[in-house]
Steps between C-alpha positions, in 0.01 A plus 500: 500500500806739509831362369668513846218295649517207265743219435545298172371152546536379133706597188494269207405441130274196595133598442364181655695546822388862503137397479548220767659751742224768434227227570663394821531864635130570403374187669682592819396866493851645452486821318758529216610715212612372168711661228569367151789623283611397155854460381459706191453886491362718219843549343562124486159430356553766228838363404372138495208608293722678248737205483212261433362718224840539344575124480130425406474275820229467765542739794507199734821387350666818631346534846562321824262689721491351855254593780636548843266452781539676844278434817527727802344456850507717813810456705292390796333218291824385313595211742146357495469535114842337452407207715176443311646535157832320535 
């Protein structure tokens, strides 16, 4: 699906809601695309790793990585998908 043929249906950090929406779309035969991004990039991870080592702490004490979930549907399916999901 080309970017100009799709519309974003969902954008959130809630993995349970992400899974619920995907299930609803699949059960109703609506094609969708997903994208998952993380809040940290390579430079942030490197800095957090170095800080954790310097202070002799766990890496998890220095990181706050968050996943951001996106769901896209065709523009022609958007209204139907929105009605089903919300």
